[in-house]
Amino acid sequence: MLINGPIGATATDRISTFTVGVIMLIITLFVIFHFINSRYGRNVMAARDDRIAAESVGINIVKTKTIAFVLSAGIAGAAGVLYGLNFSTLVPAKFDFNQSILILVYVVLGGLGNMLGTIISTFILVLLPELLRFMADYRMLIYAIVLIVIMIVTNNPTISQFIKKIFKKNKIKGELDND
């Protein structure tokens, strides 16, 4: 049922694919979070930040990049299998330039190196067009405006500090009210 599930297109098959997808997501996040906090993960981050400094403290850059590549290829392969379960044939047209840009937007808006931010931004940017579906003609316009606002807010240190200050004031005010 796991391999042949979605092709039959019954409700039970789709639920099984969704369940497998959620389980794969949880396993992937578990592996990535533990990899980041492991010795190899710290080596990858050191090589990413400054290759010369990483080599000077004895990190084997070739081995480190190979480990990162193998891990990412394995995760991408598992995602490809899950994606392929939903279709009887896979064609390159499904992975066009727009799809690549969309994935890049998820990562950049979430913050490079910020797993939680990437998950939240992906969730919002996947859900937003569906929530705006009732506004047929203006849906993508509002989506673009939200993207621009998010980019401005996340990349502007003045606005980010202002928002943090507002949350701090509300937190302090809430603590004073409780006392």
Tab-separated table of C-alpha atoms in Angstrom:
chain	number	residue	atom	x	y	z
A	1	MET	CA	0.000	0.000	0.000
A	2	LEU	CA	2.934	2.320	0.682
A	3	ILE	CA	4.359	1.967	-2.839
A	4	ASN	CA	1.133	1.508	-4.844
A	5	GLY	CA	-1.102	3.712	-2.682
A	6	PRO	CA	-1.768	7.014	-4.460
A	7	ILE	CA	-1.993	5.633	-8.007
A	8	GLY	CA	-5.382	4.068	-7.163
A	9	ALA	CA	-6.481	7.525	-5.972
A	10	THR	CA	-8.756	6.252	-3.227
A	11	ALA	CA	-9.119	8.183	0.009
A	12	THR	CA	-7.330	5.519	2.049
A	13	ASP	CA	-4.373	5.566	-0.317
A	14	ARG	CA	-4.038	9.331	-0.112
A	15	ILE	CA	-4.170	9.231	3.683
A	16	SER	CA	-1.397	6.626	3.706
A	17	THR	CA	0.761	8.836	1.475
A	18	PHE	CA	0.137	11.829	3.717
A	19	THR	CA	1.045	9.752	6.756
A	20	VAL	CA	4.260	8.557	5.132
A	21	GLY	CA	5.065	12.166	4.177
A	22	VAL	CA	4.602	13.392	7.741
A	23	ILE	CA	6.707	10.527	9.100
A	24	MET	CA	9.457	11.287	6.559
A	25	LEU	CA	9.327	14.967	7.502
A	26	ILE	CA	9.721	14.173	11.201
A	27	ILE	CA	12.604	11.778	10.524
A	28	THR	CA	14.300	14.325	8.252
A	29	LEU	CA	14.005	17.115	10.819
A	30	PHE	CA	15.329	14.782	13.527
A	31	VAL	CA	18.335	13.830	11.385
A	32	ILE	CA	19.080	17.430	10.356
A	33	PHE	CA	18.778	18.879	13.866
A	34	HIS	CA	21.097	16.191	15.229
A	35	PHE	CA	23.514	16.603	12.338
A	36	ILE	CA	23.742	20.353	12.919
A	37	ASN	CA	24.645	19.818	16.578
A	38	SER	CA	27.111	17.011	15.883
A	39	ARG	CA	30.824	17.303	15.260
A	40	TYR	CA	30.317	16.945	11.504
A	41	GLY	CA	27.618	19.603	11.491
A	42	ARG	CA	29.899	22.049	13.251
A	43	ASN	CA	32.612	21.196	10.718
A	44	VAL	CA	30.206	21.933	7.858
A	45	MET	CA	29.257	25.289	9.369
A	46	ALA	CA	32.916	26.161	9.946
A	47	ALA	CA	33.779	25.271	6.343
A	48	ARG	CA	30.812	27.316	5.117
A	49	ASP	CA	31.755	30.386	7.139
A	50	ASP	CA	35.512	30.439	6.515
A	51	ARG	CA	37.229	27.672	4.599
A	52	ILE	CA	40.768	28.838	5.338
A	53	ALA	CA	40.144	29.079	9.087
A	54	ALA	CA	38.493	25.648	9.090
A	55	GLU	CA	41.463	24.106	7.296
A	56	SER	CA	43.867	25.807	9.695
A	57	VAL	CA	42.279	24.075	12.705
A	58	GLY	CA	42.482	20.671	11.027
A	59	ILE	CA	39.070	20.206	9.412
A	60	ASN	CA	39.227	18.081	6.260
A	61	ILE	CA	37.181	20.251	3.881
A	62	VAL	CA	36.803	17.581	1.173
A	63	LYS	CA	35.487	15.018	3.666
A	64	THR	CA	33.191	17.599	5.249
A	65	LYS	CA	31.686	18.686	1.928
A	66	THR	CA	31.287	15.059	0.869
A	67	ILE	CA	29.373	14.220	4.050
A	68	ALA	CA	27.099	17.241	3.570
A	69	PHE	CA	26.524	16.331	-0.090
A	70	VAL	CA	25.704	12.691	0.677
A	71	LEU	CA	23.294	13.644	3.461
A	72	SER	CA	21.505	16.220	1.307
A	73	ALA	CA	21.368	13.836	-1.676
A	74	GLY	CA	19.841	11.119	0.501
A	75	ILE	CA	17.168	13.464	1.819
A	76	ALA	CA	16.457	14.792	-1.682
A	77	GLY	CA	16.194	11.214	-2.969
A	78	ALA	CA	13.695	10.295	-0.255
A	79	ALA	CA	11.666	13.407	-1.083
A	80	GLY	CA	11.766	12.485	-4.767
A	81	VAL	CA	10.433	9.015	-4.016
A	82	LEU	CA	7.589	10.469	-1.972
A	83	TYR	CA	6.829	12.983	-4.716
A	84	GLY	CA	6.951	10.242	-7.325
A	85	LEU	CA	4.403	8.158	-5.407
A	86	ASN	CA	1.732	10.700	-6.277
A	87	PHE	CA	2.231	10.414	-10.038
A	88	SER	CA	2.433	7.477	-12.406
A	89	THR	CA	5.002	9.360	-14.516
A	90	LEU	CA	7.441	12.107	-13.682
A	91	VAL	CA	8.305	14.684	-16.296
A	92	PRO	CA	10.898	17.456	-16.061
A	93	ALA	CA	8.233	20.066	-16.844
A	94	LYS	CA	6.967	19.751	-13.262
A	95	PHE	CA	10.307	21.070	-11.998
A	96	ASP	CA	10.537	24.301	-13.931
A	97	PHE	CA	12.249	27.594	-13.122
A	98	ASN	CA	9.273	28.889	-11.130
A	99	GLN	CA	9.370	25.855	-8.823
A	100	SER	CA	13.089	26.431	-8.184
A	101	ILE	CA	12.502	30.090	-7.381
A	102	LEU	CA	9.634	29.189	-5.043
A	103	ILE	CA	11.837	26.792	-3.058
A	104	LEU	CA	14.568	29.421	-2.899
A	105	VAL	CA	12.041	31.980	-1.608
A	106	TYR	CA	11.006	29.580	1.187
A	107	VAL	CA	14.594	29.244	2.335
A	108	VAL	CA	15.564	32.904	2.020
A	109	LEU	CA	12.454	34.242	3.745
A	110	GLY	CA	12.857	31.764	6.575
A	111	GLY	CA	16.446	32.798	7.058
A	112	LEU	CA	19.528	31.021	5.813
A	113	GLY	CA	20.576	28.524	8.449
A	114	ASN	CA	17.326	28.940	10.392
A	115	MET	CA	15.362	25.681	10.232
A	116	LEU	CA	12.357	26.872	12.235
A	117	GLY	CA	12.058	30.077	10.202
A	118	THR	CA	12.200	28.100	6.968
A	119	ILE	CA	9.473	25.736	8.161
A	120	ILE	CA	7.248	28.643	9.211
A	121	SER	CA	7.816	30.598	5.994
A	122	THR	CA	7.113	27.500	3.885
A	123	PHE	CA	3.927	26.817	5.814
A	124	ILE	CA	2.723	30.401	5.404
A	125	LEU	CA	3.673	30.701	1.737
A	126	VAL	CA	2.031	27.377	0.828
A	127	LEU	CA	-1.111	28.118	2.824
A	128	LEU	CA	-1.526	31.773	1.782
A	129	PRO	CA	-2.548	31.190	-1.873
A	130	GLU	CA	-5.115	28.635	-0.724
A	131	LEU	CA	-6.568	31.024	1.838
A	132	LEU	CA	-6.794	33.743	-0.814
A	133	ARG	CA	-8.412	31.477	-3.422
A	134	PHE	CA	-11.791	33.227	-3.036
A	135	MET	CA	-10.171	36.402	-4.420
A	136	ALA	CA	-9.579	34.846	-7.839
A	137	ASP	CA	-8.171	37.860	-9.691
A	138	TYR	CA	-6.298	39.500	-6.814
A	139	ARG	CA	-4.929	36.385	-5.127
A	140	MET	CA	-1.443	36.481	-6.618
A	141	LEU	CA	-1.244	40.270	-6.252
A	142	ILE	CA	-1.877	40.011	-2.507
A	143	TYR	CA	0.562	37.091	-2.349
A	144	ALA	CA	3.265	39.234	-4.003
A	145	ILE	CA	2.573	42.145	-1.648
A	146	VAL	CA	2.874	39.840	1.388
A	147	LEU	CA	6.176	38.508	0.019
A	148	ILE	CA	7.536	42.027	-0.433
A	149	VAL	CA	6.454	43.071	3.070
A	150	ILE	CA	8.050	39.969	4.605
A	151	MET	CA	11.302	40.632	2.720
A	152	ILE	CA	11.365	44.247	3.853
A	153	VAL	CA	10.665	43.361	7.483
A	154	THR	CA	13.129	40.473	7.706
A	155	ASN	CA	15.986	42.262	5.943
A	156	ASN	CA	15.667	45.675	7.571
A	157	PRO	CA	17.455	45.817	10.949
A	158	THR	CA	15.588	48.959	12.035
A	159	ILE	CA	12.160	47.395	11.518
A	160	SER	CA	13.322	44.102	13.093
A	161	GLN	CA	14.557	45.949	16.208
A	162	PHE	CA	11.312	47.926	16.366
A	163	ILE	CA	9.245	44.726	16.268
A	164	LYS	CA	11.454	43.093	18.917
A	165	LYS	CA	11.072	46.197	21.082
A	166	ILE	CA	7.285	46.038	20.782
A	167	PHE	CA	7.256	42.382	21.815
A	168	LYS	CA	9.580	43.120	24.751
A	169	LYS	CA	7.342	45.960	25.956
A	170	ASN	CA	4.262	43.754	25.740
A	171	LYS	CA	6.050	40.942	27.571
A	172	ILE	CA	7.261	43.268	30.341
A	173	LYS	CA	3.848	44.935	30.570
A	174	GLY	CA	2.182	41.489	30.802
A	175	GLU	CA	4.577	40.469	33.589
A	176	LEU	CA	3.866	43.678	35.515
A	177	ASP	CA	0.124	43.139	35.166
A	178	ASN	CA	0.473	39.637	36.603
A	179	ASP	CA	2.299	40.923	39.706
